[in-house]
Tab-separated table of C-alpha atoms in Angstrom:
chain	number	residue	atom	x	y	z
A	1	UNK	CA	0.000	0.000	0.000
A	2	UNK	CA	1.138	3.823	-0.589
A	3	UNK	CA	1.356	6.424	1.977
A	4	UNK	CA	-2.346	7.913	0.824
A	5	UNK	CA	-4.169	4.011	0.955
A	6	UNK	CA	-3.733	3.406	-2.826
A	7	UNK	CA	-2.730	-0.249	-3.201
A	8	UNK	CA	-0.596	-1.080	-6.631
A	9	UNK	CA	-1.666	-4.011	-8.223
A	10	UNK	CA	0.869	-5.487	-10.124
A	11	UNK	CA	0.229	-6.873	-14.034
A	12	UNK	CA	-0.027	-10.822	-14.091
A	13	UNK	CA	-0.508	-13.224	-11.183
A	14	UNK	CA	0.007	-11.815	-7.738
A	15	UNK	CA	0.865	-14.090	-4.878
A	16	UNK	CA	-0.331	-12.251	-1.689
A	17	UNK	CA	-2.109	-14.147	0.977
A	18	UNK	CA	-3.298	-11.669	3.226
A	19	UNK	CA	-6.887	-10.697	3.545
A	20	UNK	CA	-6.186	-6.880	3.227
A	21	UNK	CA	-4.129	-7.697	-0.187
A	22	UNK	CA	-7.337	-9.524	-1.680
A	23	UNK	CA	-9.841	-7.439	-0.859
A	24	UNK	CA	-7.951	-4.653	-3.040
A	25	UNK	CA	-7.340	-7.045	-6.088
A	26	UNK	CA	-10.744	-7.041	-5.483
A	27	UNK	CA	-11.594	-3.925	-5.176
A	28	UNK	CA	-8.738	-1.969	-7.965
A	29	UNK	CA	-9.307	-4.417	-10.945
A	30	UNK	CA	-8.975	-8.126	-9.657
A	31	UNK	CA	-10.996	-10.703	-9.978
A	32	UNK	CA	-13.740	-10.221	-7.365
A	33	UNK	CA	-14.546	-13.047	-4.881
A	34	UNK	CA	-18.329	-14.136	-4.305
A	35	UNK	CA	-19.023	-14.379	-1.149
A	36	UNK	CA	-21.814	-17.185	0.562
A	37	UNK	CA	-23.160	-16.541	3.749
A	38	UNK	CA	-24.524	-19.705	4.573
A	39	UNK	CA	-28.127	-19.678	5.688
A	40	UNK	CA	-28.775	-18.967	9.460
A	41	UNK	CA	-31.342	-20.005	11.676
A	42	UNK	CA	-34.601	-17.764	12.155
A	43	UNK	CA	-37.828	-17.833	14.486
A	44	UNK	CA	-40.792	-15.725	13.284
A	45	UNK	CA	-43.291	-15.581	15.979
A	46	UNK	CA	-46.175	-13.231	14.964
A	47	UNK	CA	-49.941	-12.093	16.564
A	48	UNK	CA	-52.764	-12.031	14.301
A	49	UNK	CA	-55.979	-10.205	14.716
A	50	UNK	CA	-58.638	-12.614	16.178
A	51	UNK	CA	-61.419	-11.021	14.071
A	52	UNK	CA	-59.619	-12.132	11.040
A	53	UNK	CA	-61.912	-14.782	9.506
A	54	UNK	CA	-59.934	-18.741	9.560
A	55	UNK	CA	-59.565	-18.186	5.495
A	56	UNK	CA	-58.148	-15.088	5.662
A	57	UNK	CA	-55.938	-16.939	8.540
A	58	UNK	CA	-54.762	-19.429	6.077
A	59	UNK	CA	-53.784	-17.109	3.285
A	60	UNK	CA	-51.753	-14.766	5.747
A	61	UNK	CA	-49.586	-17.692	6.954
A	62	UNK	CA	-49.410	-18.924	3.434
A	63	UNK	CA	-47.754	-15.187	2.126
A	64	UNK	CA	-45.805	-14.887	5.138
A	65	UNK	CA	-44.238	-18.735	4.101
A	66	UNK	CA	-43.908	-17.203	0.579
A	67	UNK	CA	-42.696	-14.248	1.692
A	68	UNK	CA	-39.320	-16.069	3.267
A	69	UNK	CA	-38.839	-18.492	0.288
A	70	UNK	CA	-39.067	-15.982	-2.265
A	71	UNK	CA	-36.220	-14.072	0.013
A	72	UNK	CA	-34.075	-17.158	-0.405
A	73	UNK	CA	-35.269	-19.060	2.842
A	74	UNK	CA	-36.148	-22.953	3.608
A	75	UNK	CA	-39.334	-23.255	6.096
A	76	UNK	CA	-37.985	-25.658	8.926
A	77	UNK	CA	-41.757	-26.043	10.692
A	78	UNK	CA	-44.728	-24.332	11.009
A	79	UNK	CA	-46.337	-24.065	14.277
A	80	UNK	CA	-49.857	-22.253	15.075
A	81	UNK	CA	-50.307	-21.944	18.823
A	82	UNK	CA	-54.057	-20.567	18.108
A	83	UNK	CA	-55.571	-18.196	20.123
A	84	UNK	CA	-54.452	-16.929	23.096
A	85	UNK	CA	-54.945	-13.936	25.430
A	86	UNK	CA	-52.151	-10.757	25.469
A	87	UNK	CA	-50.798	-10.157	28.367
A	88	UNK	CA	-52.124	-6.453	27.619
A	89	UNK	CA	-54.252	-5.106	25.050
A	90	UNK	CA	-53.404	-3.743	21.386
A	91	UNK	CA	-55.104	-2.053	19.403
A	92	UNK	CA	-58.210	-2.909	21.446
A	93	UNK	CA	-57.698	-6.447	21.123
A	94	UNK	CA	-57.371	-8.560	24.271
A	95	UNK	CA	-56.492	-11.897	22.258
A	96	UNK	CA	-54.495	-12.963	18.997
A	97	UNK	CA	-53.637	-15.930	16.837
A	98	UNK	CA	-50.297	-16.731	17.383
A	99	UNK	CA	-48.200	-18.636	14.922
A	100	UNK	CA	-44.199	-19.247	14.711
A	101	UNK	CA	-42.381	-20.627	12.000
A	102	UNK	CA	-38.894	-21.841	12.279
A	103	UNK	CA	-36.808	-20.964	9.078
A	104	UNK	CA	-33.050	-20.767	7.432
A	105	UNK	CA	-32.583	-17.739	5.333
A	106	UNK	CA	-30.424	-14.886	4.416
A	107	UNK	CA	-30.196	-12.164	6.320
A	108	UNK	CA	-30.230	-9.537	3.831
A	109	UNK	CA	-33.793	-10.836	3.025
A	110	UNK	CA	-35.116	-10.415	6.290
A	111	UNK	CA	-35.609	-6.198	5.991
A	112	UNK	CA	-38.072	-7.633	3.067
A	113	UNK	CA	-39.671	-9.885	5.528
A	114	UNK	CA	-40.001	-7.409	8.210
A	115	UNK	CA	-41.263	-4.635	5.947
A	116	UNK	CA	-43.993	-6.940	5.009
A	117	UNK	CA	-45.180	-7.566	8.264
A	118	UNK	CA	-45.484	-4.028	9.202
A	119	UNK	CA	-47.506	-2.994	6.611
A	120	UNK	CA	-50.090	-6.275	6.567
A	121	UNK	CA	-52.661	-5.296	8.380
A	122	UNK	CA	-54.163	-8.302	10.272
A	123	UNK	CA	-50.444	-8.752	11.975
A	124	UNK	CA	-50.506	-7.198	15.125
A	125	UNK	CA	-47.335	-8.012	16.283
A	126	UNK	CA	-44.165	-9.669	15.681
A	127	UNK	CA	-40.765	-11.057	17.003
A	128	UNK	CA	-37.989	-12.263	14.088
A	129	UNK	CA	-35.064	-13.972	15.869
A	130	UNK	CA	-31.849	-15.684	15.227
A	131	UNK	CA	-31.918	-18.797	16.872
A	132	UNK	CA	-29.105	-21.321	17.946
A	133	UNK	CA	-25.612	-21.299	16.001
């Protein structure tokens, strides 16, 4: 590296090993790298409305699922706890369908995910979590 952080890549095959050296063959010309991030381990636990009719139930959990593979994710299980009361109220409501789904995905699709879930309105709540290493 220069004085003022330039690196000099040298014409032909270069032989350095260290991390910094790659990232700037990468970065000034080299070949670039891809990079996997191997799927981690997720637990989406969410609260629907309980005036949400049990169709309406079934297509919510069936985007959410969608939602997650189209971001690159595998469902692991699906688990509806059914209804159940808060422990305090929102928005007016004193109970909500609960469901959690255990999933492997990438975490650059979860902002997707979440985004989602905000805007839907029937979700009331949620809690996205990585679990276990």
């Amino acid at each position: 590296m220069t004085s003022r952080g330039r690196v000099r890549v040298r014409s032909g095959i270069s032989t350095c090993r260290t991390v910094r050296c790659r990232l700037a063959k990468a970065v000034f010309g080299g070949i670039p790298v891809e990079r996997s991030r191997p799927l981690r381990d997720y637990e989406l636990v969410f609260i629907v409305r309980p005036s949400t009719a049990e169709e309406d139930f079934v297509n919510l959990n069936g985007r959410v699922q969608g939602w997650i593979t189209n971001g690159g994710g595998e469902i692991v299980s699906v688990n509806p706890w059914g209804r159940r009361r808060l422990a305090y109220p929102i928005r007016d409501f004193r109970e909500g369908l609960y469901i959690q789904i255990n999933f492997r995905g990438k975490p650059s699709s979860n902002t997707d995910l979440e985004r989602n879930l905000t805007i839907s309105e029937d979700v009331m709540r949620y809690l996205l979590i990585r679990s276990g290493d």
